[in-house]
């Protein structure tokens, strides 16, 4: 690796961001944050009640977070 | 369900294709144990994606999950929620396990743990727990398969015969092709299930209500409590259905998120991947499988306001399909899709036989089996595993829920042992074993007590949380009080796991 130092710092940053994301996602779909923010009937999103759409949103966000983390958090 | 020849023909055609696909790949696979159990560690992303994805699809997905949405509403959201982070631990554990697996020749989870702690008995204990857990699981899938064939044939194929036919096919392709047979049939099954889920998941709301949004508007007016978490508790006959508790909902998500990656049949797929990157990418793509749970939930919600009800909530989808005169070909394809899901017992059967022979017989009991003889033993062990499951499926009627309780409780308790094996320098054999025993004992005590009507849990949260707490506490305390048997060996093991060159 030619840019070992810079790459290492970037990876540390990626690890920290991903850990923070996972903690946020877990809190967002469980009590008490889910009932406070996401667990509502309305507004409907794409025909789904807000509670279900909120969870679908976190599934999609996790997909994006994993793609980014795989890209920036690891070297082969 | 009607006995239309189109429906029956579609299902039969599917079974024939499945058998052909399952028998085909053995030509390219080596005749070693590594070939049979781990596909020669050669799997690329497509196979890994479908094999790991197929683990969340089972007979439960097509029958149980819509049934839960139909009866308990938003309580079913917890399944979606634990999936969000449930496979993430594998992103880290998987590549580490794969590296030590390549160096030491592991193909199962238990032999990895037993090797690290130089405790072959540990492999025996885990093999016993896994096999006991797997039999009721396969039995449930068999029963699902039997019910599907019984309903498509209008009762002329009894469920015991249906289950026998479907699982004879499964047995044939696992015995012939090992992991690759499971892998390629999972690709076929996955594609069929996914297309059926989306097709019918959208068809039912549109046909019955004019659209997904229109359906939820109607439910929001009539039964708003169904659409917000934590939904309703399991219905008990004779008592008005109560709301589910947030503490139960949240702790069920936590326990499942932590324990999911450690299911032995899922975890051992780390040893099948071509390289670390393939493992990580299969985790990255995993949420796409969760998206497919949404149309399945829609099918269940479609039944909430329907004036007629099926005899059993789990039959809500086939019930609605017939009530609404869906074309026979579509019903046939749905049944084939549900059958594909019910054949998900294939990966479990393959894992159960591999684990029973390799961890139980060879490591735990010290039976010496060289090279191809071990593979032969695994092939033959499939027969008693499938037979035992079949007997349970056909004979053991009311108390299958009990068996499943024994199955799921102990397995989540493997997680601390796996993490200690792959990360901790200081963990000892005594620590890991006492953690396992304490965790399983606590979980089962609380689970059984609440089933018997005297709930011993101090708070209304998932019994697995108490088990994990006891497990980790024992692991840490006992490890701290004892010395590792061979520190240099442990350091070497962890160096290999981390992928750093020494």
Coordinates of C-alpha atoms in Angstrom, one line a residue:
Chain A
X1 CA 0.0 0.0 0.0
X2 CA 1.5 3.3 -1.0
X3 CA -0.8 5.6 0.9
X4 CA -1.0 3.5 4.0
X5 CA -1.1 6.4 6.5
X6 CA -3.8 8.3 4.8
X7 CA -5.8 5.2 4.1
X8 CA -5.6 4.1 7.7
X9 CA -7.0 7.4 8.9
X10 CA -9.8 7.2 6.4
X11 CA -10.6 3.7 7.5
X12 CA -10.7 4.7 11.2
X13 CA -13.2 7.4 10.2
X14 CA -15.3 4.9 8.3
X15 CA -15.3 2.5 11.3
X16 CA -16.5 5.3 13.6
X17 CA -19.2 6.4 11.2
X18 CA -20.5 2.9 10.7
X19 CA -20.6 2.1 14.4
X20 CA -22.5 5.4 15.0
X21 CA -24.9 4.5 12.2
X22 CA -25.6 1.0 13.6
X23 CA -26.3 2.5 17.1
X24 CA -28.7 5.1 15.5
X25 CA -30.5 2.5 13.4
X26 CA -31.1 0.1 16.4
X27 CA -32.4 3.0 18.5
X28 CA -34.6 4.2 15.7
X29 CA -36.5 1.0 15.3
X30 CA -37.0 0.2 19.0
X31 CA -38.6 1.7 22.1
X32 CA -38.4 4.6 23.0
X33 CA -37.2 6.4 19.9
X34 CA -39.4 4.5 17.4
X35 CA -42.7 5.4 19.3
X36 CA -41.5 9.0 19.6
X37 CA -40.5 9.7 16.0
X38 CA -41.6 7.0 13.6
X39 CA -44.5 5.0 15.0
X40 CA -47.4 7.1 13.5
X41 CA -50.3 6.3 11.2
X42 CA -49.9 9.4 9.0
X43 CA -48.7 10.8 6.7
X44 CA -48.8 7.8 4.3
X45 CA -45.7 7.3 2.3
X46 CA -46.1 5.6 -1.1
X47 CA -49.3 4.1 0.2
X48 CA -47.7 2.7 3.4
X49 CA -48.6 3.9 6.9
X50 CA -45.8 6.0 8.3
X51 CA -44.8 3.4 10.8
X52 CA -44.1 0.8 8.1
X53 CA -42.5 3.3 5.7
X54 CA -40.2 4.4 8.6
X55 CA -38.9 0.8 8.9
X56 CA -38.6 0.4 5.1
X57 CA -36.6 3.7 5.1
X58 CA -34.2 2.2 7.7
X59 CA -33.8 -1.0 5.6
X60 CA -32.8 1.2 2.6
X61 CA -30.5 3.4 4.7
X62 CA -28.8 0.3 6.0
X63 CA -28.2 -0.9 2.5
X64 CA -26.5 2.5 1.6
X65 CA -24.5 2.5 4.9
X66 CA -23.2 -1.0 4.2
X67 CA -22.3 -0.2 0.6
X68 CA -20.3 2.9 1.7
X69 CA -18.7 1.1 4.6
X70 CA -17.6 -1.8 2.4
X71 CA -16.2 0.7 0.0
X72 CA -14.3 2.9 2.4
X73 CA -13.8 0.8 5.5
X74 CA -11.8 -2.1 4.0
X75 CA -8.9 -2.7 1.7
X76 CA -8.2 -5.9 0.0
Chain B
X1 CA -58.5 -25.2 -2.5
X2 CA -59.6 -26.5 -5.9
X3 CA -58.0 -29.5 -7.4
X4 CA -57.4 -27.8 -10.8
X5 CA -55.0 -29.9 -12.9
X6 CA -53.3 -26.6 -13.9
X7 CA -52.4 -25.9 -10.3
X8 CA -51.2 -29.4 -9.6
X9 CA -49.3 -29.5 -12.9
X10 CA -47.5 -26.3 -12.1
X11 CA -46.5 -27.5 -8.7
X12 CA -45.3 -30.9 -10.1
X13 CA -43.3 -29.2 -12.9
X14 CA -41.6 -27.0 -10.3
X15 CA -40.6 -30.1 -8.2
X16 CA -39.1 -31.8 -11.3
X17 CA -37.1 -28.7 -12.2
X18 CA -36.0 -28.4 -8.6
X19 CA -34.7 -32.0 -8.5
X20 CA -32.9 -31.6 -11.9
X21 CA -31.2 -28.4 -10.7
X22 CA -30.3 -30.0 -7.4
X23 CA -28.7 -33.1 -8.9
X24 CA -26.8 -31.3 -11.6
X25 CA -23.9 -29.6 -9.8
X26 CA -22.2 -32.5 -8.2
X27 CA -20.0 -33.0 -11.2
X28 CA -18.0 -29.9 -10.6
X29 CA -17.5 -30.5 -6.9
X30 CA -14.6 -32.5 -5.3
X31 CA -15.4 -35.7 -3.5
X32 CA -13.8 -34.4 -0.2
X33 CA -15.6 -33.4 3.0
X34 CA -14.7 -29.8 2.2
X35 CA -16.4 -30.2 -1.2
X36 CA -19.6 -31.7 0.3
X37 CA -19.9 -29.5 3.3
X38 CA -18.4 -26.2 2.1
X39 CA -18.4 -26.4 -1.7
X40 CA -14.6 -26.4 -1.8
X41 CA -14.6 -22.8 -0.4
X42 CA -15.4 -21.6 -3.9
X43 CA -18.7 -19.8 -3.7
X44 CA -19.1 -16.5 -5.5
X45 CA -21.5 -13.7 -4.8
X46 CA -24.6 -15.0 -6.6
X47 CA -24.6 -18.3 -4.7
X48 CA -23.7 -16.7 -1.4
X49 CA -26.5 -14.1 -1.8
X50 CA -29.2 -16.7 -2.4
X51 CA -27.9 -19.2 0.2
X52 CA -27.8 -16.6 2.9
X53 CA -31.0 -14.9 1.7
X54 CA -32.8 -18.3 1.7
X55 CA -32.2 -18.6 5.4
X56 CA -34.9 -16.0 6.2
X57 CA -37.4 -17.6 3.8
X58 CA -39.1 -20.6 5.2
X59 CA -42.6 -22.0 5.3
X60 CA -43.1 -19.4 8.0
X61 CA -42.5 -16.6 5.5
X62 CA -45.3 -17.4 3.2
X63 CA -47.8 -18.7 5.7
X64 CA -46.8 -17.5 9.2
X65 CA -45.8 -14.0 8.5
X66 CA -49.0 -13.0 6.6
X67 CA -50.9 -14.8 9.3
X68 CA -49.2 -12.6 11.9
X69 CA -49.9 -9.4 10.0
X70 CA -53.5 -10.6 9.6
X71 CA -54.1 -11.4 13.3
X72 CA -51.6 -9.2 15.2
X73 CA -51.0 -6.3 12.8
X74 CA -47.9 -4.3 13.4
X75 CA -46.5 -6.9 15.8
X76 CA -45.2 -8.5 12.6
X77 CA -43.0 -5.4 12.0
X78 CA -40.5 -6.8 14.5
X79 CA -39.4 -9.4 11.9
X80 CA -38.5 -6.6 9.5
X81 CA -36.8 -4.7 12.3
X82 CA -34.4 -7.4 13.5
X83 CA -33.4 -8.1 9.9
X84 CA -32.1 -4.5 9.5
X85 CA -29.0 -5.1 11.6
X86 CA -29.3 -8.9 12.2
X87 CA -26.7 -9.9 9.6
X88 CA -24.3 -7.0 10.3
X89 CA -22.3 -9.0 12.9
X90 CA -21.5 -11.5 10.1
X91 CA -19.7 -8.7 8.2
X92 CA -17.0 -8.8 10.9
X93 CA -17.3 -12.4 12.2
X94 CA -17.6 -14.0 8.8
X95 CA -14.2 -13.0 7.2
X96 CA -12.4 -13.8 10.5
X97 CA -13.9 -17.3 10.7
X98 CA -13.1 -17.8 7.0
X99 CA -9.4 -17.0 7.5
X100 CA -9.0 -19.5 10.4
X101 CA -11.1 -21.9 8.5
X102 CA -8.8 -21.9 5.5
X103 CA -5.7 -22.4 7.7
X104 CA -7.1 -25.1 10.0
X105 CA -9.6 -26.7 7.6
X106 CA -12.8 -25.9 9.5
X107 CA -16.2 -26.2 7.9
X108 CA -18.4 -25.8 11.0
X109 CA -18.8 -23.2 13.7
X110 CA -18.4 -25.7 16.6
X111 CA -15.1 -27.2 15.4
X112 CA -13.7 -23.7 15.2
X113 CA -14.6 -22.9 18.8
X114 CA -13.5 -26.3 20.0
X115 CA -10.1 -25.9 18.3
X116 CA -9.5 -22.5 19.7
X117 CA -10.0 -23.7 23.2
X118 CA -8.5 -27.2 22.7
X119 CA -11.8 -28.6 24.0
X120 CA -13.3 -31.2 21.6
X121 CA -16.1 -31.9 24.1
X122 CA -17.3 -28.3 23.4
X123 CA -17.9 -29.3 19.8
X124 CA -19.9 -32.3 21.0
X125 CA -22.1 -30.2 23.2
X126 CA -22.8 -27.6 20.5
X127 CA -23.5 -30.4 17.9
X128 CA -26.0 -31.9 20.3
X129 CA -27.8 -28.6 20.9
X130 CA -27.8 -27.8 17.1
X131 CA -29.2 -31.1 16.1
X132 CA -31.9 -30.9 18.7
X133 CA -32.7 -27.5 17.4
X134 CA -32.7 -28.4 13.8
X135 CA -35.1 -31.4 13.9
X136 CA -38.2 -29.5 15.0
X137 CA -37.3 -26.7 12.5
X138 CA -37.1 -29.2 9.6
X139 CA -40.3 -30.9 10.9
X140 CA -42.2 -27.6 10.7
X141 CA -41.0 -27.1 7.1
X142 CA -42.1 -30.6 6.2
X143 CA -45.5 -30.0 7.7
X144 CA -45.8 -26.8 5.7
X145 CA -44.9 -28.6 2.5
X146 CA -47.4 -31.4 3.2
X147 CA -50.2 -28.9 3.9
X148 CA -49.5 -27.1 0.6
X149 CA -49.7 -30.3 -1.5
X150 CA -52.8 -31.4 0.4
X151 CA -54.5 -28.1 -0.4
X152 CA -53.5 -27.9 -4.1
X153 CA -54.7 -31.5 -4.7
X154 CA -58.0 -30.8 -3.0
X155 CA -57.2 -33.3 -0.3
X156 CA -56.4 -36.2 -2.7
X157 CA -52.7 -36.1 -1.6
X158 CA -52.7 -36.4 2.2
X159 CA -50.3 -34.1 3.9
X160 CA -48.1 -37.0 5.2
X161 CA -47.6 -38.2 1.6
X162 CA -47.0 -34.7 0.3
X163 CA -44.3 -34.1 3.0
X164 CA -42.7 -37.4 2.1
X165 CA -42.5 -36.7 -1.6
X166 CA -41.1 -33.2 -1.2
X167 CA -38.5 -34.2 1.3
X168 CA -37.5 -37.3 -0.6
X169 CA -36.6 -34.9 -3.4
X170 CA -34.7 -32.7 -1.0
X171 CA -32.9 -35.7 0.5
X172 CA -31.9 -36.8 -3.0
X173 CA -30.3 -33.6 -4.1
X174 CA -28.5 -33.0 -0.8
X175 CA -27.1 -36.5 -0.7
X176 CA -26.0 -36.4 -4.3
X177 CA -24.7 -32.8 -4.5
X178 CA -24.0 -31.6 -1.0
X179 CA -23.7 -27.9 -0.5
X180 CA -23.8 -27.1 -4.3
X181 CA -27.1 -28.9 -4.6
X182 CA -28.5 -26.7 -1.8
X183 CA -26.9 -23.6 -3.3
X184 CA -28.3 -23.9 -6.9
X185 CA -31.8 -25.0 -5.8
X186 CA -31.8 -22.0 -3.4
X187 CA -31.2 -19.7 -6.4
X188 CA -34.2 -21.3 -8.2
X189 CA -36.3 -21.2 -5.1
X190 CA -35.3 -17.6 -4.3
X191 CA -36.1 -16.3 -7.8
X192 CA -39.5 -18.0 -7.7
X193 CA -40.4 -16.8 -4.2
X194 CA -39.3 -13.2 -4.9
X195 CA -41.4 -12.9 -8.0
X196 CA -44.4 -14.5 -6.4
X197 CA -44.1 -12.3 -3.3
X198 CA -44.1 -9.1 -5.4
X199 CA -46.7 -10.3 -7.9
X200 CA -49.4 -11.4 -5.4
X201 CA -48.4 -8.9 -2.7
X202 CA -49.4 -6.2 -5.1
X203 CA -52.2 -8.1 -6.8
X204 CA -54.3 -8.7 -3.7
X205 CA -54.5 -5.1 -2.4
X206 CA -55.2 -3.8 -5.9
X207 CA -57.8 -6.4 -6.7
X208 CA -59.5 -6.1 -3.3
X209 CA -59.2 -2.4 -2.4
X210 CA -58.1 -0.7 -5.6
X211 CA -54.5 -0.1 -4.4
X212 CA -52.0 -0.4 -1.5
X213 CA -52.8 3.1 -0.2
X214 CA -56.5 2.6 -0.5
X215 CA -56.2 -0.7 1.5
X216 CA -54.3 1.0 4.3
X217 CA -56.7 4.0 4.3
X218 CA -59.6 1.6 5.0
X219 CA -57.6 -0.3 7.7
X220 CA -56.6 3.0 9.3
X221 CA -60.3 4.0 9.6
X222 CA -61.6 0.7 10.8
X223 CA -58.7 -0.7 12.9
X224 CA -56.0 1.9 13.4
X225 CA -54.4 -0.2 16.2
X226 CA -53.3 -2.8 13.6
X227 CA -51.0 -0.3 11.9
X228 CA -48.8 1.1 14.7
X229 CA -46.2 -0.9 16.6
X230 CA -46.1 -3.0 18.8
X231 CA -49.5 -4.2 17.4
X232 CA -51.5 -6.9 19.2
X233 CA -50.4 -9.8 21.4
X234 CA -51.0 -13.4 20.2
X235 CA -54.7 -14.1 20.3
X236 CA -55.8 -16.4 23.2
X237 CA -59.2 -18.1 22.7
X238 CA -62.0 -16.7 24.8
X239 CA -60.1 -13.5 25.9
X240 CA -60.2 -10.1 24.0
X241 CA -57.0 -9.6 22.2
X242 CA -54.6 -7.3 24.1
X243 CA -51.9 -4.9 22.8
X244 CA -48.4 -6.3 22.7
X245 CA -45.9 -4.8 25.2
X246 CA -43.2 -2.5 24.0
X247 CA -40.7 -4.2 26.3
X248 CA -41.4 -7.6 24.6
X249 CA -41.3 -6.1 21.1
X250 CA -38.0 -4.2 21.7
X251 CA -36.2 -7.1 23.5
X252 CA -37.3 -9.6 20.8
X253 CA -35.6 -7.3 18.2
X254 CA -32.5 -7.1 20.3
X255 CA -32.1 -10.8 21.0
X256 CA -32.8 -11.7 17.4
X257 CA -30.4 -9.1 16.1
X258 CA -27.6 -10.5 18.3
X259 CA -28.3 -14.1 17.8
X260 CA -29.2 -14.3 14.1
X261 CA -25.7 -14.5 12.6
X262 CA -24.8 -17.4 15.0
X263 CA -27.4 -19.9 13.6
X264 CA -24.9 -22.8 12.8
X265 CA -26.3 -23.4 9.3
X266 CA -25.9 -19.7 8.5
X267 CA -22.6 -19.2 10.2
X268 CA -20.9 -22.1 8.5
X269 CA -21.5 -20.4 5.1
X270 CA -18.5 -18.3 6.0
X271 CA -16.4 -21.4 5.2
X272 CA -18.0 -21.7 1.7
X273 CA -17.1 -18.3 0.3
X274 CA -14.4 -17.8 -2.2
X275 CA -12.9 -14.8 -0.4
X276 CA -13.5 -12.3 2.4
X277 CA -14.9 -9.8 0.0
X278 CA -17.7 -12.2 -1.1
X279 CA -18.8 -12.6 2.5
X280 CA -18.9 -8.9 3.1
X281 CA -20.8 -8.2 -0.1
X282 CA -23.4 -10.9 0.8
X283 CA -24.0 -8.9 4.0
X284 CA -24.1 -5.7 2.1
X285 CA -26.8 -7.0 -0.2
X286 CA -28.8 -8.7 2.6
X287 CA -31.2 -5.8 3.1
X288 CA -32.5 -6.3 -0.4
X289 CA -34.0 -9.6 0.8
X290 CA -35.8 -7.7 3.6
X291 CA -37.5 -5.5 0.9
X292 CA -39.2 -8.7 -0.2
X293 CA -40.9 -9.2 3.2
X294 CA -43.0 -6.1 2.5
X295 CA -45.3 -7.6 -0.2
X296 CA -45.7 -10.6 2.1
X297 CA -46.9 -8.3 4.9
X298 CA -49.3 -6.6 2.4
X299 CA -50.9 -10.0 1.6
X300 CA -51.6 -10.5 5.3
X301 CA -53.0 -7.0 5.8
X302 CA -55.3 -7.5 2.8
X303 CA -57.2 -10.0 4.9
X304 CA -57.7 -7.8 8.0
X305 CA -61.1 -6.3 6.8
X306 CA -62.3 -9.2 4.7
X307 CA -65.7 -10.4 6.0
X308 CA -64.8 -14.1 5.9
X309 CA -62.0 -15.8 7.8
X310 CA -60.0 -19.0 7.2
X311 CA -60.1 -21.8 9.8
X312 CA -56.4 -21.1 10.6
X313 CA -54.9 -17.6 10.4
X314 CA -51.8 -19.0 8.7
X315 CA -53.9 -19.9 5.7
X316 CA -55.0 -16.4 5.0
X317 CA -53.1 -16.0 1.7
X318 CA -54.2 -19.2 0.0
X319 CA -57.7 -18.5 1.4
X320 CA -57.9 -15.0 -0.2
X321 CA -56.5 -16.3 -3.5
X322 CA -59.3 -18.8 -3.9
X323 CA -62.0 -16.4 -2.6
X324 CA -61.0 -13.9 -5.3
X325 CA -60.9 -16.3 -8.2
X326 CA -57.2 -15.8 -9.0
X327 CA -56.2 -17.7 -12.2
X328 CA -55.2 -21.3 -11.6
X329 CA -51.7 -20.8 -13.0
X330 CA -51.0 -18.0 -10.5
X331 CA -52.3 -20.1 -7.6
X332 CA -50.1 -22.9 -8.9
X333 CA -47.1 -20.6 -8.9
X334 CA -47.9 -19.2 -5.5
X335 CA -48.1 -22.8 -4.2
X336 CA -44.8 -23.6 -5.9
X337 CA -43.3 -20.5 -4.3
X338 CA -44.6 -21.5 -0.8
X339 CA -43.3 -25.0 -1.5
X340 CA -39.9 -23.5 -2.4
X341 CA -39.9 -21.7 0.9
X342 CA -40.9 -24.9 2.7
X343 CA -37.9 -26.6 1.1
X344 CA -35.7 -24.2 3.0
X345 CA -35.2 -27.1 5.3
X346 CA -32.6 -28.3 2.9
X347 CA -29.8 -26.0 4.2
X348 CA -30.7 -27.0 7.7
X349 CA -30.7 -30.8 6.9
X350 CA -27.4 -30.4 5.2
X351 CA -26.0 -28.5 8.2
X352 CA -27.5 -30.9 10.7
X353 CA -25.9 -34.0 9.1
X354 CA -22.6 -32.3 8.7
X355 CA -22.5 -31.0 12.3
X356 CA -23.7 -34.3 13.8
X357 CA -20.9 -36.3 12.1
X358 CA -18.1 -33.8 12.1
X359 CA -18.6 -32.1 15.4
X360 CA -20.5 -34.8 17.3
X361 CA -18.9 -38.0 16.1
X362 CA -15.4 -37.0 15.0
X363 CA -14.6 -34.2 17.4
X364 CA -16.9 -34.8 20.4
X365 CA -16.6 -38.6 20.6
X366 CA -13.2 -39.0 18.9
X367 CA -14.3 -41.4 16.2
X368 CA -11.7 -41.5 13.4
X369 CA -13.1 -41.1 9.9
X370 CA -10.6 -40.6 7.1
X371 CA -11.3 -38.4 4.0
X372 CA -14.2 -39.8 1.9
X373 CA -15.5 -42.0 4.7
X374 CA -16.5 -38.9 6.6
X375 CA -18.5 -37.7 3.6
X376 CA -20.2 -41.1 3.3
X377 CA -21.1 -40.9 6.9
X378 CA -22.6 -37.4 6.5
X379 CA -24.6 -38.6 3.5
X380 CA -26.0 -41.5 5.5
X381 CA -26.7 -39.4 8.6
X382 CA -29.0 -37.3 6.4
X383 CA -31.4 -40.3 6.4
X384 CA -32.0 -40.5 10.2
X385 CA -32.1 -36.7 10.5
X386 CA -34.8 -36.5 7.8
X387 CA -36.6 -39.5 9.3
X388 CA -36.6 -38.1 12.8
X389 CA -37.9 -34.8 11.5
X390 CA -40.6 -36.6 9.4
X391 CA -41.8 -38.6 12.5
X392 CA -42.0 -35.4 14.5
X393 CA -43.8 -33.7 11.6
X394 CA -46.4 -36.4 11.2
X395 CA -46.8 -37.7 14.8
X396 CA -46.0 -34.8 17.2
X397 CA -49.1 -32.6 16.9
X398 CA -49.9 -30.1 19.5
X399 CA -46.5 -29.4 21.1
X400 CA -44.3 -28.4 18.2
X401 CA -44.3 -25.0 19.7
X402 CA -42.6 -26.5 22.7
X403 CA -39.9 -28.1 20.6
X404 CA -39.3 -24.8 18.8
X405 CA -38.9 -23.1 22.1
X406 CA -36.1 -25.5 23.0
X407 CA -34.6 -24.9 19.6
X408 CA -34.5 -21.1 19.4
X409 CA -33.6 -20.4 23.0
X410 CA -30.3 -22.2 23.2
X411 CA -29.0 -21.2 19.7
X412 CA -28.9 -17.5 20.4
X413 CA -26.6 -18.3 23.3
X414 CA -23.8 -19.3 20.8
X415 CA -23.1 -15.6 20.1
X416 CA -20.8 -14.8 23.1
X417 CA -18.8 -18.0 22.5
X418 CA -18.3 -17.1 18.8
X419 CA -17.2 -13.5 19.6
X420 CA -14.8 -14.7 22.4
X421 CA -13.3 -17.3 20.0
X422 CA -12.6 -14.8 17.2
X423 CA -11.7 -11.7 19.3
X424 CA -10.7 -12.4 22.9
X425 CA -7.2 -13.3 23.9
X426 CA -8.2 -13.8 27.5
X427 CA -11.3 -16.1 27.2
X428 CA -10.8 -19.6 28.4
X429 CA -12.5 -23.0 27.7
X430 CA -14.0 -23.0 31.2
X431 CA -15.3 -19.5 30.7
X432 CA -17.0 -20.3 27.3
X433 CA -18.5 -23.5 28.5
X434 CA -19.9 -22.1 31.7
X435 CA -21.3 -19.1 29.8
X436 CA -23.1 -21.4 27.4
X437 CA -24.5 -23.6 30.1
X438 CA -25.6 -20.6 32.2
X439 CA -27.2 -18.8 29.2
X440 CA -29.1 -21.8 28.1
X441 CA -30.3 -22.7 31.6
X442 CA -31.6 -19.2 32.3
X443 CA -33.3 -18.9 28.9
X444 CA -35.0 -22.2 29.1
X445 CA -36.1 -21.7 32.8
X446 CA -37.8 -18.4 32.0
X447 CA -39.3 -19.7 28.8
X448 CA -40.7 -22.9 30.3
X449 CA -42.0 -21.1 33.4
X450 CA -43.9 -18.6 31.4
X451 CA -45.3 -21.4 29.2
X452 CA -46.5 -23.2 32.3
X453 CA -48.3 -20.1 33.5
X454 CA -46.0 -19.0 36.3
X455 CA -43.9 -16.2 34.8
X456 CA -40.6 -16.1 36.7
X457 CA -39.1 -13.3 34.6
X458 CA -38.4 -10.2 36.8
X459 CA -39.5 -7.9 33.9
X460 CA -41.6 -8.7 30.8
X461 CA -38.7 -8.8 28.4
X462 CA -37.5 -11.7 26.1
X463 CA -36.1 -14.6 28.1
X464 CA -33.0 -14.6 25.8
X465 CA -31.9 -11.2 27.2
X466 CA -31.6 -12.7 30.7
X467 CA -29.8 -15.7 29.2
X468 CA -27.3 -13.5 27.3
X469 CA -26.6 -11.4 30.4
X470 CA -25.9 -14.6 32.5
X471 CA -23.9 -16.0 29.6
X472 CA -21.6 -13.0 29.2
X473 CA -21.2 -12.6 33.0
X474 CA -20.2 -16.2 33.4
X475 CA -17.9 -16.0 30.4
X476 CA -16.1 -13.0 31.7
X477 CA -15.9 -14.0 35.4
X478 CA -14.8 -17.6 34.8
X479 CA -12.3 -16.7 32.1
X480 CA -10.9 -14.1 34.5
X481 CA -10.6 -16.7 37.3
X482 CA -8.9 -19.3 35.1
X483 CA -5.8 -19.3 32.9
X484 CA -5.8 -19.9 29.1
X485 CA -4.3 -23.3 28.4
X486 CA -1.8 -22.1 25.8
X487 CA -1.4 -18.4 25.3
X488 CA 1.0 -18.6 22.3
X489 CA -1.5 -20.8 20.5
X490 CA -4.3 -18.4 21.2
X491 CA -2.2 -15.4 19.9
X492 CA -1.4 -17.3 16.7
X493 CA -5.1 -18.2 16.2
X494 CA -6.1 -14.5 16.7
X495 CA -3.3 -13.3 14.4
X496 CA -4.7 -15.6 11.6
X497 CA -8.2 -14.4 12.3
X498 CA -7.2 -10.8 12.0
X499 CA -5.6 -11.4 8.6
X500 CA -2.3 -9.7 9.6
X501 CA 0.8 -11.5 8.4
X502 CA 3.2 -12.4 11.2

